[in-house]
Tab-separated table of C-alpha atoms and ligand atoms in Angstrom:
chain	number	residue	atom	x	y	z
A	1	UNK	CA	0.000	0.000	0.000
A	2	UNK	CA	1.537	3.340	-0.975
A	3	UNK	CA	1.926	6.271	1.408
A	4	UNK	CA	-0.741	8.284	-0.395
A	5	UNK	CA	-3.422	5.626	0.188
A	6	UNK	CA	-2.218	4.988	3.714
A	7	UNK	CA	-2.320	8.683	4.600
A	8	UNK	CA	-5.823	9.057	3.143
A	9	UNK	CA	-7.111	5.969	4.948
A	10	UNK	CA	-5.632	7.083	8.244
A	11	UNK	CA	-6.975	10.556	7.792
A	12	UNK	CA	-10.464	9.249	6.951
A	13	UNK	CA	-10.446	6.778	9.841
A	14	UNK	CA	-9.441	9.479	12.335
A	15	UNK	CA	-12.041	11.844	10.940
A	16	UNK	CA	-14.693	9.112	11.152
A	17	UNK	CA	-13.786	8.507	14.769
A	18	UNK	CA	-13.995	12.226	15.575
A	19	UNK	CA	-17.316	12.608	13.727
A	20	UNK	CA	-18.777	9.557	15.496
A	21	UNK	CA	-17.862	10.980	18.912
A	22	UNK	CA	-19.148	14.386	17.844
A	23	UNK	CA	-22.471	12.930	16.593
A	24	UNK	CA	-23.065	10.938	19.769
A	25	UNK	CA	-22.194	13.984	21.886
A	26	UNK	CA	-24.556	16.220	19.912
A	27	UNK	CA	-27.346	13.633	20.114
A	28	UNK	CA	-26.972	13.137	23.867
A	29	UNK	CA	-26.471	16.841	24.555
A	30	UNK	CA	-29.468	17.957	22.535
A	31	UNK	CA	-31.748	15.252	23.997
A	32	UNK	CA	-30.699	16.172	27.516
A	33	UNK	CA	-31.189	19.844	27.004
A	34	UNK	CA	-34.648	19.393	25.429
A	35	UNK	CA	-35.656	16.953	28.152
A	36	UNK	CA	-34.444	19.369	30.792
A	37	UNK	CA	-36.515	22.161	29.312
A	38	UNK	CA	-39.604	19.846	29.272
A	39	UNK	CA	-38.950	18.798	32.876
A	40	UNK	CA	-38.432	22.384	34.017
A	41	UNK	CA	-41.627	23.344	32.291
A	42	UNK	CA	-43.535	20.472	33.953
A	43	UNK	CA	-42.042	21.365	37.323
A	44	UNK	CA	-43.265	24.932	36.871
A	45	UNK	CA	-46.715	23.728	35.871
A	46	UNK	CA	-46.878	21.313	38.860
A	47	UNK	CA	-45.906	24.228	41.098
A	48	UNK	CA	-48.747	26.243	39.658
A	49	UNK	CA	-51.226	23.365	40.200
A	50	UNK	CA	-50.113	23.013	43.828
A	51	UNK	CA	-50.214	26.791	44.258
A	52	UNK	CA	-53.806	26.774	43.009
A	53	UNK	CA	-55.015	24.078	45.406
A	54	UNK	CA	-57.513	25.371	47.938
A	55	UNK	CA	-59.238	23.473	50.710
A	56	UNK	CA	-62.631	23.939	52.294
A	57	UNK	CA	-63.769	27.532	52.791
A	58	UNK	CA	-62.009	29.009	49.798
A	59	UNK	CA	-64.375	31.203	47.850
A	60	UNK	CA	-62.609	32.296	44.737
A	61	UNK	CA	-64.371	30.463	41.922
A	62	UNK	CA	-64.466	30.584	38.201
A	63	UNK	CA	-66.635	28.557	35.869
A	64	UNK	CA	-64.189	26.954	33.455
A	65	UNK	CA	-60.891	26.640	35.222
A	66	UNK	CA	-62.093	25.449	38.550
A	67	UNK	CA	-62.508	21.894	39.680
A	68	UNK	CA	-63.516	20.656	43.084
A	69	UNK	CA	-64.170	17.333	44.711
A	70	UNK	CA	-64.660	15.695	48.054
A	71	UNK	CA	-61.802	13.707	49.482
A	72	UNK	CA	-62.831	12.024	52.675
A	73	UNK	CA	-63.913	14.916	54.806
A	74	UNK	CA	-61.812	17.472	52.966
A	75	UNK	CA	-63.289	19.639	50.240
A	76	UNK	CA	-60.537	20.456	47.725
A	77	UNK	CA	-60.491	22.675	44.708
A	78	UNK	CA	-57.753	23.797	42.314
A	79	UNK	CA	-57.394	27.070	40.483
A	80	UNK	CA	-55.194	26.259	37.575
A	81	UNK	CA	-55.300	27.257	33.930
A	82	UNK	CA	-53.301	24.608	32.044
A	83	UNK	CA	-51.115	25.626	29.201
A	84	UNK	CA	-51.896	24.211	25.764
A	85	UNK	CA	-50.712	20.595	25.639
A	86	UNK	CA	-50.280	20.173	29.389
A	87	UNK	CA	-52.161	17.280	30.992
A	88	UNK	CA	-52.781	17.273	34.723
A	89	UNK	CA	-54.686	15.765	37.638
A	90	UNK	CA	-54.654	15.673	41.423
A	91	UNK	CA	-54.687	12.387	43.323
A	92	UNK	CA	-55.127	11.724	46.971
A	93	UNK	CA	-52.426	10.071	49.055
A	94	UNK	CA	-53.707	6.609	48.018
A	95	UNK	CA	-53.503	7.429	44.357
A	96	UNK	CA	-57.230	7.900	43.824
A	97	UNK	CA	-58.126	10.837	41.598
A	98	UNK	CA	-59.544	13.852	43.485
A	99	UNK	CA	-59.563	16.294	40.613
A	100	UNK	CA	-59.171	14.684	37.239
A	101	UNK	CA	-59.916	16.519	34.016
A	102	UNK	CA	-59.738	13.084	32.370
A	103	UNK	CA	-56.511	13.300	30.394
A	104	UNK	CA	-54.979	10.180	31.876
A	105	UNK	CA	-57.807	7.726	31.313
A	106	UNK	CA	-56.371	4.398	30.353
A	107	UNK	CA	-52.825	5.780	30.485
A	108	UNK	CA	-50.060	3.258	31.071
A	109	UNK	CA	-47.335	4.285	33.461
A	110	UNK	CA	-43.978	2.707	34.106
A	111	UNK	CA	-44.438	2.960	37.861
A	112	UNK	CA	-47.597	3.258	39.913
A	113	UNK	CA	-48.044	6.929	40.874
A	114	UNK	CA	-49.624	5.906	44.170
A	115	UNK	CA	-46.409	4.434	45.474
A	116	UNK	CA	-44.566	7.659	45.111
A	117	UNK	CA	-43.721	9.806	48.064
A	118	UNK	CA	-41.169	11.834	46.210
A	119	UNK	CA	-40.883	13.758	42.968
A	120	UNK	CA	-40.774	11.395	40.033
A	121	UNK	CA	-40.216	12.036	36.330
A	122	UNK	CA	-40.900	9.286	33.822
A	123	UNK	CA	-42.002	8.409	30.344
A	124	UNK	CA	-45.571	7.199	29.846
A	125	UNK	CA	-48.157	6.726	27.153
A	126	UNK	CA	-51.686	8.025	27.161
A	127	UNK	CA	-54.620	5.896	26.036
A	128	UNK	CA	-54.615	7.948	22.855
A	129	UNK	CA	-51.138	6.614	22.233
A	130	UNK	CA	-49.489	9.997	22.918
A	131	UNK	CA	-46.066	9.523	24.425
A	132	UNK	CA	-45.747	11.804	27.397
A	133	UNK	CA	-43.260	12.970	29.969
A	134	UNK	CA	-44.965	12.597	33.337
A	135	UNK	CA	-44.068	14.660	36.377
A	136	UNK	CA	-45.426	13.406	39.726
A	137	UNK	CA	-45.027	15.507	42.835
A	138	UNK	CA	-46.504	14.861	46.308
A	139	UNK	CA	-47.872	17.739	48.455
A	140	UNK	CA	-48.888	18.124	52.059
A	141	UNK	CA	-50.907	20.979	53.486
A	142	UNK	CA	-50.570	20.901	57.219
A	143	UNK	CA	-53.729	19.680	58.982
A	144	UNK	CA	-55.634	20.067	55.717
A	145	UNK	CA	-54.497	17.056	53.756
A	146	UNK	CA	-51.964	15.514	51.389
A	147	UNK	CA	-52.016	14.285	47.853
A	148	UNK	CA	-50.180	13.959	44.571
A	149	UNK	CA	-50.135	16.269	41.565
A	150	UNK	CA	-49.369	14.820	38.148
A	151	UNK	CA	-48.614	16.978	35.136
A	152	UNK	CA	-47.492	15.714	31.764
A	153	UNK	CA	-46.879	16.852	28.248
A	154	UNK	CA	-46.120	15.140	25.032
A	155	UNK	CA	-42.428	14.827	24.107
A	156	UNK	CA	-43.144	14.078	20.512
A	157	UNK	CA	-41.350	17.226	19.388
A	158	UNK	CA	-38.263	15.924	21.172
A	159	UNK	CA	-38.538	12.643	19.285
A	160	UNK	CA	-39.021	14.601	16.101
A	161	UNK	CA	-35.866	16.617	16.749
A	162	UNK	CA	-33.992	13.365	17.513
A	163	UNK	CA	-35.231	11.791	14.272
A	164	UNK	CA	-34.180	14.829	12.274
A	165	UNK	CA	-30.795	14.920	13.933
A	166	UNK	CA	-30.155	11.240	13.227
A	167	UNK	CA	-31.249	11.781	9.626
A	168	UNK	CA	-28.950	14.773	9.230
A	169	UNK	CA	-26.009	12.992	10.827
A	170	UNK	CA	-26.579	9.807	8.830
A	171	UNK	CA	-26.526	11.895	5.695
A	172	UNK	CA	-23.904	14.453	6.697
A	173	UNK	CA	-21.259	12.174	8.219
A	174	UNK	CA	-20.744	9.905	5.167
A	175	UNK	CA	-20.837	12.925	2.887
A	176	UNK	CA	-18.251	14.763	5.013
A	177	UNK	CA	-16.097	11.630	5.121
A	178	UNK	CA	-16.291	11.253	1.365
A	179	UNK	CA	-15.462	14.887	0.721
A	180	UNK	CA	-12.667	14.863	3.311
A	181	UNK	CA	-11.073	11.677	1.981
A	182	UNK	CA	-11.216	13.063	-1.570
A	183	UNK	CA	-9.532	16.212	-0.239
A	184	UNK	CA	-7.039	14.121	1.720
A	185	UNK	CA	-6.240	12.050	-1.367
A	186	UNK	CA	-5.655	15.205	-3.370
A	187	UNK	CA	-3.542	16.851	-0.645
A	188	UNK	CA	-1.455	13.703	-0.125
A	189	UNK	CA	-0.854	13.536	-3.869
A	190	UNK	CA	0.219	17.176	-3.865
A	191	UNK	CA	2.507	16.795	-0.881
A	192	UNK	CA	4.102	13.604	-2.204
A	193	UNK	CA	4.525	14.701	-5.823
A	194	UNK	CA	7.972	16.265	-5.187
A	195	UNK	CA	9.100	13.041	-3.498
A	196	UNK	CA	8.086	11.147	-6.624
A	197	UNK	CA	10.135	13.583	-8.661
A	198	UNK	CA	13.102	13.122	-6.332
A	199	UNK	CA	12.800	9.337	-6.651
A	200	UNK	CA	12.582	9.428	-10.453
A	201	UNK	CA	15.546	11.763	-10.784
A	202	UNK	CA	17.567	9.839	-8.219
A	203	UNK	CA	16.945	6.623	-10.166
A	204	UNK	CA	18.514	8.196	-13.236
A	205	UNK	CA	21.672	9.199	-11.389
A	206	UNK	CA	24.403	6.591	-11.488
A	207	UNK	CA	27.941	6.636	-10.094
A	208	UNK	CA	29.177	7.718	-13.537
A	209	UNK	CA	27.138	10.876	-13.817
A	210	UNK	CA	27.296	12.318	-10.354
A	211	UNK	CA	27.272	15.806	-11.883
A	212	UNK	CA	23.474	15.495	-12.228
A	213	UNK	CA	21.369	17.405	-9.708
A	214	UNK	CA	17.687	17.355	-8.827
A	215	UNK	CA	17.577	21.152	-9.130
A	216	UNK	CA	13.969	21.165	-7.936
A	217	UNK	CA	12.631	24.623	-7.247
A	218	UNK	CA	10.748	23.738	-4.093
A	219	UNK	CA	9.773	25.917	-1.140
A	220	UNK	CA	11.941	25.705	1.953
A	221	UNK	CA	9.846	23.018	3.653
A	222	UNK	CA	10.623	19.430	4.695
A	223	UNK	CA	10.561	18.098	1.118
A	224	UNK	CA	12.362	21.149	-0.244
A	225	UNK	CA	15.116	20.703	2.310
A	226	UNK	CA	15.308	16.981	1.506
A	227	UNK	CA	15.834	17.789	-2.181
A	228	UNK	CA	18.438	20.454	-1.360
A	229	UNK	CA	20.246	18.089	1.029
A	230	UNK	CA	20.194	15.391	-1.649
A	231	UNK	CA	21.801	17.829	-4.109
A	232	UNK	CA	24.432	18.832	-1.543
A	233	UNK	CA	25.166	15.170	-0.867
A	234	UNK	CA	25.558	14.558	-4.601
A	235	UNK	CA	27.965	17.500	-4.799
A	236	UNK	CA	30.039	16.079	-1.946
A	237	UNK	CA	29.976	12.600	-3.481
A	238	UNK	CA	30.993	13.956	-6.859
A	239	UNK	CA	33.813	15.879	-5.253
A	240	UNK	CA	34.984	12.803	-3.314
A	241	UNK	CA	34.750	10.608	-6.443
A	242	UNK	CA	36.641	13.191	-8.483
A	243	UNK	CA	39.374	13.453	-5.882
A	244	UNK	CA	39.610	9.690	-5.699
A	245	UNK	CA	39.860	9.373	-9.474
A	246	UNK	CA	42.438	12.161	-9.668
A	247	UNK	CA	44.406	10.564	-6.860
A	248	UNK	CA	44.482	7.181	-8.597
A	249	UNK	CA	45.334	8.755	-11.954
A	250	UNK	CA	48.108	10.888	-10.413
A	251	UNK	CA	49.470	7.945	-8.423
A	252	UNK	CA	49.593	5.703	-11.509
A	253	UNK	CA	51.174	8.461	-13.508
A	254	UNK	CA	53.820	9.053	-10.849
A	255	UNK	CA	54.671	5.368	-10.850
A	256	UNK	CA	54.567	4.853	-14.583
A	257	UNK	CA	57.147	7.542	-15.428
A	258	UNK	CA	60.035	6.169	-13.360
A	259	UNK	CA	59.108	2.602	-14.307
A	260	UNK	CA	59.220	3.483	-18.032
A	261	UNK	CA	62.607	5.167	-17.610
A	262	UNK	CA	63.846	2.218	-15.570
A	263	UNK	CA	62.668	-0.311	-18.165
A	264	UNK	CA	64.249	1.727	-21.011
A	265	UNK	CA	67.619	2.047	-19.284
A	266	UNK	CA	67.727	-1.627	-18.332
A	267	UNK	CA	66.821	-2.696	-21.887
A	268	UNK	CA	69.480	-0.462	-23.405
A	269	UNK	CA	72.061	-1.890	-20.988
A	270	UNK	CA	71.039	-5.458	-21.789
A	271	UNK	CA	71.158	-4.795	-25.548
A	272	UNK	CA	74.711	-5.958	-25.796
A	273	UNK	CA	77.482	-6.978	-23.468
A	274	UNK	CA	78.695	-4.020	-21.342
A	275	UNK	CA	81.592	-3.283	-19.107
A	276	UNK	CA	81.318	-3.829	-15.401
A	277	UNK	CA	81.330	-0.052	-14.978
A	278	UNK	CA	78.210	0.379	-17.146
A	279	UNK	CA	76.409	-2.431	-15.311
A	280	UNK	CA	77.265	-0.759	-12.049
A	281	UNK	CA	75.909	2.601	-13.237
A	282	UNK	CA	72.711	0.961	-14.405
A	283	UNK	CA	72.276	-0.872	-11.132
A	284	UNK	CA	72.804	2.380	-9.219
A	285	UNK	CA	70.152	4.006	-11.350
A	286	UNK	CA	67.844	1.024	-10.672
A	287	UNK	CA	68.603	1.359	-6.992
A	288	UNK	CA	67.787	5.081	-6.944
A	289	UNK	CA	64.583	4.665	-8.892
A	290	UNK	CA	63.525	1.827	-6.624
A	291	UNK	CA	64.195	4.066	-3.611
A	292	UNK	CA	62.040	6.771	-5.107
A	293	UNK	CA	59.270	4.292	-5.957
A	294	UNK	CA	59.448	2.815	-2.478
A	295	UNK	CA	59.147	6.315	-1.004
A	296	UNK	CA	56.185	7.013	-3.270
A	297	UNK	CA	54.418	3.779	-2.344
A	298	UNK	CA	55.063	4.500	1.296
A	299	UNK	CA	53.620	8.027	0.980
A	300	UNK	CA	50.566	6.718	-0.858
A	301	UNK	CA	50.059	4.051	1.743
A	302	UNK	CA	50.354	6.618	4.518
A	303	UNK	CA	47.812	8.942	2.900
A	304	UNK	CA	45.405	6.058	2.246
A	305	UNK	CA	45.598	5.045	5.897
A	306	UNK	CA	45.248	8.682	6.958
A	307	UNK	CA	42.064	8.949	4.877
A	308	UNK	CA	40.641	5.893	6.599
A	309	UNK	CA	41.670	7.133	10.059
A	310	UNK	CA	43.843	4.038	10.391
A	311	UNK	CA	46.894	5.821	11.615
A	312	UNK	CA	46.317	6.521	15.308
A	313	UNK	CA	48.618	8.776	17.289
A	314	UNK	CA	51.079	7.085	19.656
A	315	UNK	CA	51.273	9.954	22.105
A	316	UNK	CA	54.110	10.317	24.541
A	317	UNK	CA	55.927	13.054	26.435
A	318	UNK	CA	58.966	14.096	24.491
A	319	UNK	CA	61.433	16.915	24.120
A	320	UNK	CA	60.757	18.646	20.815
A	321	UNK	CA	64.138	20.392	21.002
A	322	UNK	CA	65.879	16.999	21.177
A	323	UNK	CA	63.807	15.651	18.276
A	324	UNK	CA	64.706	18.662	16.096
A	325	UNK	CA	68.379	18.398	17.048
A	326	UNK	CA	68.389	14.738	15.925
A	327	UNK	CA	66.692	15.435	12.614
A	328	UNK	CA	69.003	18.367	11.871
A	329	UNK	CA	71.969	16.097	12.595
A	330	UNK	CA	70.571	13.426	10.257
A	331	UNK	CA	70.038	15.898	7.439
A	332	UNK	CA	73.324	17.730	7.954
A	333	UNK	CA	75.286	15.557	5.440
A	334	UNK	CA	72.711	16.392	2.788
A	335	UNK	CA	73.001	20.113	3.580
A	336	UNK	CA	76.781	19.995	3.556
A	337	UNK	CA	76.703	18.194	0.211
A	338	UNK	CA	74.591	21.016	-1.231
A	339	UNK	CA	76.606	23.673	0.560
A	340	UNK	CA	73.563	24.858	2.458
A	341	UNK	CA	74.028	26.138	6.024
A	342	UNK	CA	71.701	24.393	8.463
A	343	UNK	CA	71.054	26.294	11.735
A	344	UNK	CA	68.962	25.305	14.706
A	345	UNK	CA	67.780	27.788	17.306
A	346	UNK	CA	65.861	26.111	20.102
A	347	UNK	CA	65.741	26.124	23.900
A	348	UNK	CA	67.412	23.140	25.563
A	349	UNK	CA	64.121	21.638	26.565
A	350	UNK	CA	60.810	22.002	24.820
A	351	UNK	CA	58.405	19.483	26.366
A	352	UNK	CA	55.472	18.383	24.241
A	353	UNK	CA	53.045	15.495	24.142
A	354	UNK	CA	53.054	14.095	20.635
A	355	UNK	CA	53.757	11.099	18.422
A	356	UNK	CA	57.555	11.155	17.958
A	357	UNK	CA	57.611	9.142	14.704
A	358	UNK	CA	55.002	11.362	13.098
A	359	UNK	CA	56.624	14.599	14.289
A	360	UNK	CA	59.983	13.375	12.974
A	361	UNK	CA	58.369	12.704	9.601
A	362	UNK	CA	56.785	16.157	9.592
A	363	UNK	CA	60.022	18.023	10.263
A	364	UNK	CA	62.158	15.789	7.998
A	365	UNK	CA	59.837	16.599	5.092
A	366	UNK	CA	60.021	20.351	5.748
A	367	UNK	CA	63.770	20.559	6.408
A	368	UNK	CA	64.429	18.214	3.493
A	369	UNK	CA	62.367	20.453	1.186
A	370	UNK	CA	64.164	23.559	2.457
A	371	UNK	CA	67.551	21.990	1.700
A	372	UNK	CA	66.623	20.493	-1.636
A	373	UNK	CA	65.032	23.649	-3.044
A	374	UNK	CA	67.844	25.913	-1.754
A	375	UNK	CA	70.832	26.775	-3.859
A	376	UNK	CA	74.444	26.464	-2.907
A	377	UNK	CA	75.318	29.124	-0.343
A	378	UNK	CA	71.780	29.478	0.970
A	379	UNK	CA	70.891	28.966	4.618
A	380	UNK	CA	68.113	27.073	6.362
A	381	UNK	CA	67.223	28.141	9.909
A	382	UNK	CA	64.990	26.149	12.205
A	383	UNK	CA	63.654	28.052	15.200
A	384	UNK	CA	61.494	26.573	17.965
A	385	UNK	CA	59.704	28.595	20.655
A	386	UNK	CA	56.740	28.251	22.980
A	387	UNK	CA	53.883	30.662	22.248
A	388	UNK	CA	51.218	31.132	24.893
A	389	UNK	CA	49.146	33.720	23.115
A	390	UNK	CA	48.049	31.533	20.222
A	391	UNK	CA	44.377	30.530	20.559
A	392	UNK	CA	44.754	30.666	24.372
A	393	UNK	CA	46.427	27.216	24.379
A	394	UNK	CA	50.197	26.921	24.757
A	395	UNK	CA	51.719	25.970	21.402
A	396	UNK	CA	55.119	25.013	20.185
A	397	UNK	CA	55.924	27.207	17.200
A	398	UNK	CA	58.573	25.871	14.813
A	399	UNK	CA	59.665	27.879	11.795
A	400	UNK	CA	61.727	26.446	8.949
A	401	UNK	CA	63.049	29.402	7.001
A	402	UNK	CA	65.250	29.155	3.954
A	403	UNK	CA	66.902	31.737	1.731
A	404	UNK	CA	66.122	29.663	-1.350
A	405	UNK	CA	64.308	30.608	-4.572
A	406	UNK	CA	60.876	31.020	-2.931
A	407	UNK	CA	57.530	29.890	-4.258
A	408	UNK	CA	55.611	32.008	-6.798
A	409	UNK	CA	52.512	33.571	-5.260
A	410	UNK	CA	50.071	31.743	-7.557
A	411	UNK	CA	51.296	28.351	-6.314
A	412	UNK	CA	51.031	29.120	-2.607
A	413	UNK	CA	47.323	28.206	-2.191
A	414	UNK	CA	47.977	24.791	-3.774
A	415	UNK	CA	51.270	23.578	-2.417
A	416	UNK	CA	49.554	21.503	0.293
A	417	UNK	CA	47.418	19.718	-2.340
A	418	UNK	CA	48.279	16.147	-3.187
A	419	UNK	CA	50.612	15.741	-6.194
A	420	UNK	CA	50.992	19.495	-6.505
A	421	UNK	CA	54.422	20.654	-7.497
A	422	UNK	CA	55.286	24.274	-8.148
A	423	UNK	CA	58.089	23.190	-10.412
A	424	UNK	CA	57.580	19.631	-11.634
A	425	UNK	CA	60.861	19.017	-13.404
A	426	UNK	CA	62.866	20.428	-10.539
A	427	UNK	CA	61.045	18.404	-7.851
A	428	UNK	CA	61.598	15.125	-9.618
A	429	UNK	CA	65.169	15.689	-10.636
A	430	UNK	CA	66.512	16.738	-7.280
A	431	UNK	CA	68.427	13.856	-5.818
A	432	UNK	CA	69.170	12.694	-2.310
A	433	UNK	CA	65.820	13.553	-0.835
A	434	UNK	CA	63.862	11.572	1.669
A	435	UNK	CA	60.601	11.924	-0.275
A	436	UNK	CA	59.434	10.678	-3.658
A	437	UNK	CA	59.362	14.122	-5.248
A	438	UNK	CA	55.795	13.405	-6.370
A	439	UNK	CA	54.266	16.404	-4.615
A	440	UNK	CA	52.908	14.473	-1.649
A	441	UNK	CA	55.364	15.684	1.016
A	442	UNK	CA	53.530	18.865	2.066
A	443	UNK	CA	50.078	17.268	2.088
A	444	UNK	CA	51.487	14.648	4.463
A	445	UNK	CA	53.049	17.437	6.570
A	446	UNK	CA	49.740	19.271	6.757
A	447	UNK	CA	47.867	16.121	7.746
A	448	UNK	CA	50.486	15.326	10.447
A	449	UNK	CA	50.149	18.839	11.904
A	450	UNK	CA	46.352	18.631	11.871
A	451	UNK	CA	46.239	15.179	13.409
A	452	UNK	CA	48.199	16.666	16.342
A	453	UNK	CA	45.611	19.432	16.669
A	454	UNK	CA	47.953	21.964	15.060
A	455	UNK	CA	48.307	23.646	11.693
A	456	UNK	CA	50.869	24.923	9.239
A	457	UNK	CA	51.328	28.266	7.484
A	458	UNK	CA	53.587	29.289	4.624
A	459	UNK	CA	55.151	32.596	3.663
A	460	UNK	CA	57.283	32.991	0.610
A	461	UNK	CA	58.899	35.689	-1.499
A	462	UNK	CA	60.345	34.729	-4.863
A	463	UNK	CA	64.099	35.244	-4.760
A	464	UNK	CA	64.154	35.747	-0.993
A	465	UNK	CA	63.126	32.448	0.476
A	466	UNK	CA	60.342	30.500	2.085
A	467	UNK	CA	59.243	30.166	5.699
A	468	UNK	CA	56.997	27.359	6.929
A	469	UNK	CA	55.549	27.842	10.427
A	470	UNK	CA	54.214	24.804	12.281
A	471	UNK	CA	51.933	25.321	15.306
A	472	UNK	CA	51.562	22.354	17.616
A	473	UNK	CA	49.617	22.387	20.890
A	474	UNK	CA	51.851	21.190	23.754
A	475	UNK	CA	49.076	18.732	24.665
A	476	UNK	CA	47.962	17.002	21.481
A	477	UNK	CA	44.354	15.776	21.363
A	478	UNK	CA	44.424	12.190	22.647
A	479	UNK	CA	41.973	10.646	20.165
A	480	UNK	CA	42.797	11.057	16.498
B	501	ADP	P1	57.740	17.539	-3.579
B	501	ADP	O1	57.743	16.069	-3.515
B	501	ADP	O2	57.629	18.060	-4.953
B	501	ADP	O3	58.806	18.187	-2.784
B	501	ADP	P2	56.024	18.731	-1.653
B	501	ADP	O4	54.589	18.489	-1.356
B	501	ADP	O5	56.981	18.515	-0.565
B	501	ADP	O6	56.350	17.931	-2.938
B	501	ADP	O7	56.106	20.231	-2.099
B	501	ADP	C1	55.198	20.776	-3.023
B	501	ADP	C2	55.851	21.843	-3.869
B	501	ADP	O8	56.078	23.016	-3.066
B	501	ADP	C3	57.197	21.478	-4.385
B	501	ADP	O9	57.053	20.844	-5.632
B	501	ADP	C4	57.907	22.770	-4.491
B	501	ADP	O10	57.660	23.361	-5.764
B	501	ADP	C5	57.289	23.640	-3.465
B	501	ADP	N1	58.157	23.776	-2.266
B	501	ADP	C6	58.024	23.098	-1.109
B	501	ADP	N2	58.942	23.516	-0.204
B	501	ADP	C7	59.639	24.484	-0.783
B	501	ADP	C8	60.716	25.347	-0.385
B	501	ADP	N3	61.267	25.272	0.838
B	501	ADP	N4	61.191	26.263	-1.276
B	501	ADP	C9	60.636	26.351	-2.495
B	501	ADP	N5	59.634	25.592	-2.948
B	501	ADP	C10	59.130	24.669	-2.118
């Protein structure tokens, strides 16, 4: 059963329930109120009958509206002008008529009026078949006598009103239900139409054409927001897919180039017998290329694991100054070989809670870059300080400043992107580096800083040099 039908059925069922309760309430309420007005009227009339009762010695008479009779020793008369449609009589305490205009002859009562010693209201039927509401009230006049007054009137008009009400409800309720369910069906269709459109469009979108959008111009309601969210999700998916595809394409490209060169060189060498010297050169070239490929595979592996959050931090208390001193010492031969001065300016102790292997990787990449892009005679200075003002949390601030060629302004926003190289040929051809030269080093550095809760900034002037500043909170976030 579809939602449209279900909504309509539910809506109709609830409405039916409400209408049924409403109808019963109206029926009961109206009946009660009419009955009350009849009873009040009868009570008033009975009061008037009792008020008009006079015993022996009363001398106000009138021809038509006066009735008198003997009851035992007591002479009783009643001055009462009945309203149109009101039946009445006066009985003695035993239930025998004293004054009886004759309305109740042959009437059948539910309970015997003689037994009553209290006010009683009941339904009865006259001999003529007229259904009546009968009001019986006892009276006592001190030392003069007691008796019972009965007044009644037909409640046919009440029955008539009830019949009409039932007729109207029996006609009106189904009609209202029909009209309401038709309206409900129409409204449900209207409300669900955009969802149908979303479904149809979504069915046409496959993984290959994620550029498609619903682009539904809907108001900003639940469905409108659903469509907009769907479009935003598609945009994010497309972006993620694109990045993934680019990453795979770039990675394959980065691997194919050195492999092609390797294959070519090896084939040329194997073409004909060569001297031991040539074989040695070729093997050295193979060795270097393999190193570079190994570094590339390792970087790719690291980024893949970083993307999947599979590279948790192994936090421990360490001395950042000591870590930097070690790395500078390790990279010193490389700097000396390039005739680049490598300076370190750090306090003796700089305590920090971090993952030592990851921090080492971060700073090796940066110092290695600074050396490899510098020219002979340039200088690389590493400075470490503690900054308390930054974002109100104490941070270690490490700058790696070189006096190298600098990075052109247009490249600066991209240098942390994967596979981005400001100068492709130069990156790949520089030897003796710890990275692959594939443009992954800085994106790894940025990720390592972020995973420690820190960040990295770059400043560069072409011809003057580049400065990378790494901010690391002294207490790295424990779960990353
Ligand atoms: P690569 O493997 O090419 O070194 P990186 O991600 O480490 O990749 O660096 C990205 C690019 O940023 C480099 O190709 C280079 O052009 C530029 N770059 C990085 N560090 C420096 C620096 N200290 N001086 C000049 N250019 C730099």
